[in-house]
Coordinates of C-alpha atoms in Angstrom, one line a residue:
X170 CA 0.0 0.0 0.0
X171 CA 3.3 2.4 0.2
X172 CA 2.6 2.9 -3.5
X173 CA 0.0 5.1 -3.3
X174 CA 0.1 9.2 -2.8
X175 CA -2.1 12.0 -2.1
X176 CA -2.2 15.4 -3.9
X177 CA -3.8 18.4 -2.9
X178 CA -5.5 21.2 -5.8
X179 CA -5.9 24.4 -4.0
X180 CA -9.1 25.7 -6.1
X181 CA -8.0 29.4 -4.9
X182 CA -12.1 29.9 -4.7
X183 CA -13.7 32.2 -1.9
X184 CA -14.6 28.7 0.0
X185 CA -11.2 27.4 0.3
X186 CA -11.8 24.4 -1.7
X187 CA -9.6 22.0 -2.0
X188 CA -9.6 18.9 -4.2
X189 CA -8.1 15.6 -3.5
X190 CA -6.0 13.6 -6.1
X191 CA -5.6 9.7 -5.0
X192 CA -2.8 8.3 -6.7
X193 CA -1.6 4.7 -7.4
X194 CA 2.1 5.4 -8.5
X195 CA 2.2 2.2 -9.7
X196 CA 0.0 2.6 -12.3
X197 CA -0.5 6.4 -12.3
X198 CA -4.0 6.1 -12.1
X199 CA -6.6 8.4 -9.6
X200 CA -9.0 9.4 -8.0
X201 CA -10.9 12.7 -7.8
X202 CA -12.5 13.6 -4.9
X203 CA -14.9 16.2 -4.7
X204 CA -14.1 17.9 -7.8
X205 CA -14.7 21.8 -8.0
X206 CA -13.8 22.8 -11.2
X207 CA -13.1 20.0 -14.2
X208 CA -9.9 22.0 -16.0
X209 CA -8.2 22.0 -12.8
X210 CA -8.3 18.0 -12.2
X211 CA -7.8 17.8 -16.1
X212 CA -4.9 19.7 -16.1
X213 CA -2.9 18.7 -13.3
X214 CA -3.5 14.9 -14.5
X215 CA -2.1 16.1 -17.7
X216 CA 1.1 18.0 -16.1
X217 CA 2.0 14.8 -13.7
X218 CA 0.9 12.0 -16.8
X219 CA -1.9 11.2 -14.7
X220 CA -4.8 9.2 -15.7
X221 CA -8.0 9.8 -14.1
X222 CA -10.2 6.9 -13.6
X223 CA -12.8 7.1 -10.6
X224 CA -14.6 10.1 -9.3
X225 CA -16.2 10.3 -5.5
X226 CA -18.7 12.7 -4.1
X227 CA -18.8 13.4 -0.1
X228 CA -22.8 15.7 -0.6
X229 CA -24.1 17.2 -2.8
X230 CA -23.2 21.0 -2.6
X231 CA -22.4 22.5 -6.1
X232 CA -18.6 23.4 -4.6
X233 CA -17.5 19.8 -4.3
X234 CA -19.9 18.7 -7.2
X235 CA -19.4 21.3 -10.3
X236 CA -16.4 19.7 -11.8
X237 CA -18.2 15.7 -12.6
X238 CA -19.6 17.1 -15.9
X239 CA -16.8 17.9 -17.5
X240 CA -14.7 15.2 -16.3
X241 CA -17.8 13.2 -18.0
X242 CA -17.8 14.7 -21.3
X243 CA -14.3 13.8 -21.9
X244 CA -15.0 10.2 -21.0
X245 CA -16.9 7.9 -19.0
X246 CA -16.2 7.2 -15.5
X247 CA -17.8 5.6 -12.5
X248 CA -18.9 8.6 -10.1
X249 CA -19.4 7.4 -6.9
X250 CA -21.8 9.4 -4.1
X251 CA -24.1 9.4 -1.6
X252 CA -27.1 7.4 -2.5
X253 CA -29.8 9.6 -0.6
X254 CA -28.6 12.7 -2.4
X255 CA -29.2 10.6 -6.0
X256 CA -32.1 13.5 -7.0
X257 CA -29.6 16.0 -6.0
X258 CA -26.4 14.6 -8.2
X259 CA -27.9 13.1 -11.1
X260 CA -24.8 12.6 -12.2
X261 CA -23.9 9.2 -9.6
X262 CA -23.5 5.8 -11.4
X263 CA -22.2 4.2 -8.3
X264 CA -24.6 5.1 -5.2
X265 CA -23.5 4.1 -1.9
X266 CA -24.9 4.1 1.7
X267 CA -23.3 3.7 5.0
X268 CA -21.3 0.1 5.4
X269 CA -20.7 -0.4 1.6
X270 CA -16.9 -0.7 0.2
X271 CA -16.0 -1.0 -3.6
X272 CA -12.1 -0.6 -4.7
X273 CA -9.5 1.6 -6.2
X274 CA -7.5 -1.4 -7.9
X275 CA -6.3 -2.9 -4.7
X276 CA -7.1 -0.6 -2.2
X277 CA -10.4 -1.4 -0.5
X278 CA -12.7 2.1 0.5
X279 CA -15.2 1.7 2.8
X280 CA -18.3 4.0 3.0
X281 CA -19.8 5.9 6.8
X282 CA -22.6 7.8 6.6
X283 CA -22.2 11.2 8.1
X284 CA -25.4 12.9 8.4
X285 CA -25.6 16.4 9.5
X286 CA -24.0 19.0 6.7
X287 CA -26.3 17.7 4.5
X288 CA -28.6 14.6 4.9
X289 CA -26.6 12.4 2.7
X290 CA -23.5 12.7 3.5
X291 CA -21.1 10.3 2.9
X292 CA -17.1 9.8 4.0
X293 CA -14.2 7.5 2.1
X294 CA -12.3 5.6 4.2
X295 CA -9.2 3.5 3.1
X296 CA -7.8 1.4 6.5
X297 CA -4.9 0.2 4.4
X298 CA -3.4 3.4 4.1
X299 CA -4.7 5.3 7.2
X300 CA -6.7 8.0 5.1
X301 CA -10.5 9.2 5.6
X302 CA -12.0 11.6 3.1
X303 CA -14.5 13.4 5.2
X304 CA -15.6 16.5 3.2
X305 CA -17.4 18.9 5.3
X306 CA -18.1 16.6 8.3
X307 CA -15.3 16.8 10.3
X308 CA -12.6 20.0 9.6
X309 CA -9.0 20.6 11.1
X310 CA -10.2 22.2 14.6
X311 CA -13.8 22.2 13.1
X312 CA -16.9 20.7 11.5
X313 CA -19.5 21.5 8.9
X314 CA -22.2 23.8 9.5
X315 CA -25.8 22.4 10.1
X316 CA -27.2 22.8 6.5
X317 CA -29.9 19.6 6.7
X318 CA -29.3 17.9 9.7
X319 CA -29.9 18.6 13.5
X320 CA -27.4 18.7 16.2
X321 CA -27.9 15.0 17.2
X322 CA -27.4 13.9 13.6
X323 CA -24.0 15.7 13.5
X324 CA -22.6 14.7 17.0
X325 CA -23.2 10.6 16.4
X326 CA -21.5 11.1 12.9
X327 CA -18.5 12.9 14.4
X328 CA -18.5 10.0 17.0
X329 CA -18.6 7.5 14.3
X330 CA -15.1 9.3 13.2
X331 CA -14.0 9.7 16.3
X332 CA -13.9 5.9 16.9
X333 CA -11.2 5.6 13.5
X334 CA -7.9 4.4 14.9
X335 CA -6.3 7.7 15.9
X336 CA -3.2 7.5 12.8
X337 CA -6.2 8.3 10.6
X338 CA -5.2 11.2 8.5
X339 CA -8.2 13.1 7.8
X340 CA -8.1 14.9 4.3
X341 CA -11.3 17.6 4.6
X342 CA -12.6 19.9 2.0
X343 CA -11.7 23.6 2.8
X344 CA -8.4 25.1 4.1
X345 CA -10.5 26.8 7.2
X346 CA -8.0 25.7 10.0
X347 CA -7.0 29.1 11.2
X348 CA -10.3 30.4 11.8
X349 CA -11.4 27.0 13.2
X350 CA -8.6 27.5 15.6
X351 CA -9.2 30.9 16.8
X352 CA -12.7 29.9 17.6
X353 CA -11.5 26.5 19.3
X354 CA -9.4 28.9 21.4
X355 CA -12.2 30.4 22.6
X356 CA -13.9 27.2 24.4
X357 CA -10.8 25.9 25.2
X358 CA -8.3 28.8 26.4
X359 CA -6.0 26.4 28.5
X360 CA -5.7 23.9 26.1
X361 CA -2.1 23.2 25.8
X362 CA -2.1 21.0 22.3
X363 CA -4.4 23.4 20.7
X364 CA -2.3 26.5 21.9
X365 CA 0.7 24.3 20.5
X366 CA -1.4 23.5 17.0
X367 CA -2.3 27.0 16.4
X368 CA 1.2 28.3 16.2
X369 CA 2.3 26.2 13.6
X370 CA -0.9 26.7 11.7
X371 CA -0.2 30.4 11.7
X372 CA 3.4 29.9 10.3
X373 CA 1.8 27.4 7.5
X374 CA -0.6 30.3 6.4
X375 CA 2.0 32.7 6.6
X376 CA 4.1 31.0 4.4
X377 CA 1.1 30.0 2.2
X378 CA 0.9 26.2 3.3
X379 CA -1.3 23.7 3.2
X380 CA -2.7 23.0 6.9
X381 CA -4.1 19.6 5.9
X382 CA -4.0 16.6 6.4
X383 CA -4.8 16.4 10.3
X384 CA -4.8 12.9 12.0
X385 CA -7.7 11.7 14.1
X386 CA -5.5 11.7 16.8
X387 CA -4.8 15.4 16.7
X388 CA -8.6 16.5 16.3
X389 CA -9.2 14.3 19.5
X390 CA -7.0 16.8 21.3
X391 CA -7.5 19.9 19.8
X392 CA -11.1 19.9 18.0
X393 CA -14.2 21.4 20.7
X394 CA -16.5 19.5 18.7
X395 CA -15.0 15.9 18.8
X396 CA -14.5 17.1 22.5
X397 CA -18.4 17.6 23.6
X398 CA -19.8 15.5 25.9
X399 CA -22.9 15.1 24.5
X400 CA -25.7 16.1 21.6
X401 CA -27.0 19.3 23.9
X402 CA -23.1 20.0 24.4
X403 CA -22.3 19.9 20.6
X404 CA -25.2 22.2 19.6
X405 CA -24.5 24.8 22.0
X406 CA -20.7 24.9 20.5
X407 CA -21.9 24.4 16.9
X408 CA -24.5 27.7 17.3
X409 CA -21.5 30.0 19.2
X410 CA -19.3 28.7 16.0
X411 CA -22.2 30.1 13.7
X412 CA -22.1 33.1 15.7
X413 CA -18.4 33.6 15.9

């Protein structure tokens, strides 16, 4: 499983998108995940000789969705996505729900269903090589806002990813670690790995750095809302975050 490698496309839009390139370097085949904006995946494959050869969707929304078309219309490949968000992404030829796997030639993917961004929402995650795709579920420091779902929805899908063994290295959709952080600070002042984290996310961004990936171990430490005691806990951080 060493021969696999994961490349980042900042998409440089006002969201912070970023999209995630899975690479088998044996075979220089990958993976798009979430794709923003086709030329941008279409292009980078052609600068690294790169062929594409699966696409996967973590929800719906049009900034992780707007690229599958014209990946499409140069050729067809298997889309995979959320099942329950099928009359959103008409798009999916591979629907999945919670507990499902399919594979990237040898690497099995297992499918969790995250409810609480949006309904549907679904996360990739490869045990073989330590790596969870989580879109906007769980951020660096941070999770998605509550677009669909309630509170309660959102806390047992963050304790779903919470239970991943801890060298999980979490690959999530927007660069917004810095203002996670600052927020984080705020509920937890004293907190002496999040202090620790937030310096040397400030010197990433400073030198224009990628703050991602995080590991599953690091969020358990340093993320308020993996850190919540309970549903009522989690909604009273996730509205001050709204507010912030």
């Amino acid at each position: 499983a060493m021969h696999y490698k994961i490349h980042a496309i900042d998409v440089k839009n006002a969201l912070k998108n970023y999209i995630w390139l899975l690479e088998d370097t044996h075979t220089q085949e990958v993976v798009a995940i979430d794709p923003t904006e086709a030329a941008l995946v279409t292009d980078f494959c052609e600068q690294h000789q790169l062929e594409l050869k699966q696409i996967w969707l973590t929800h719906w929304h049009r900034d992780h969705t707007d690229g599958v078309q014209g990946l499409l219309a140069d050729q067809n490949l298997p889309v995979f996505g959320p099942r329950d968000e099928l009359s959103k992404i008409s798009f999916i030829s591979n629907p999945l729900q919670h507990n499902d796997h399919f594979h990237f030639n040898d690497l099995k993917v297992e499918i969790i269903a995250t409810p609480g961004h949006t309904l549907g929402h679904i996360v990739y995650f490869i045990e073989e090589i330590d790596t969870l795709f989580c879109g906007d579920t769980l951020f660096a420091m941070g999770c998605g806002r509550l677009f669909e779902g309630s509170a309660e929805q959102m806390y047992h899908s963050l304790n779903r990813l919470a239970a991943l063994p801890i060298q999980t290295k979490v690959y999530c959709t927007h660069e917004y670690t810095l203002a996670n952080a600052e927020f984080a600070l705020t509920i937890e002042p004293h907190n002496v790995a999040l202090q620790e984290r937030i310096k040397e996310v400030k010197a990433l961004r400073d030198a224009e750095q990628i703050t991602l990936p995080s590991t599953i171990e690091l969020e358990l430490e340093t993320n308020p809302f993996l850190r919540t005691e309970s549903a009522e806990d989690f909604a009273r951080i996730r509205t001050l975050k709204d507010q912030f």
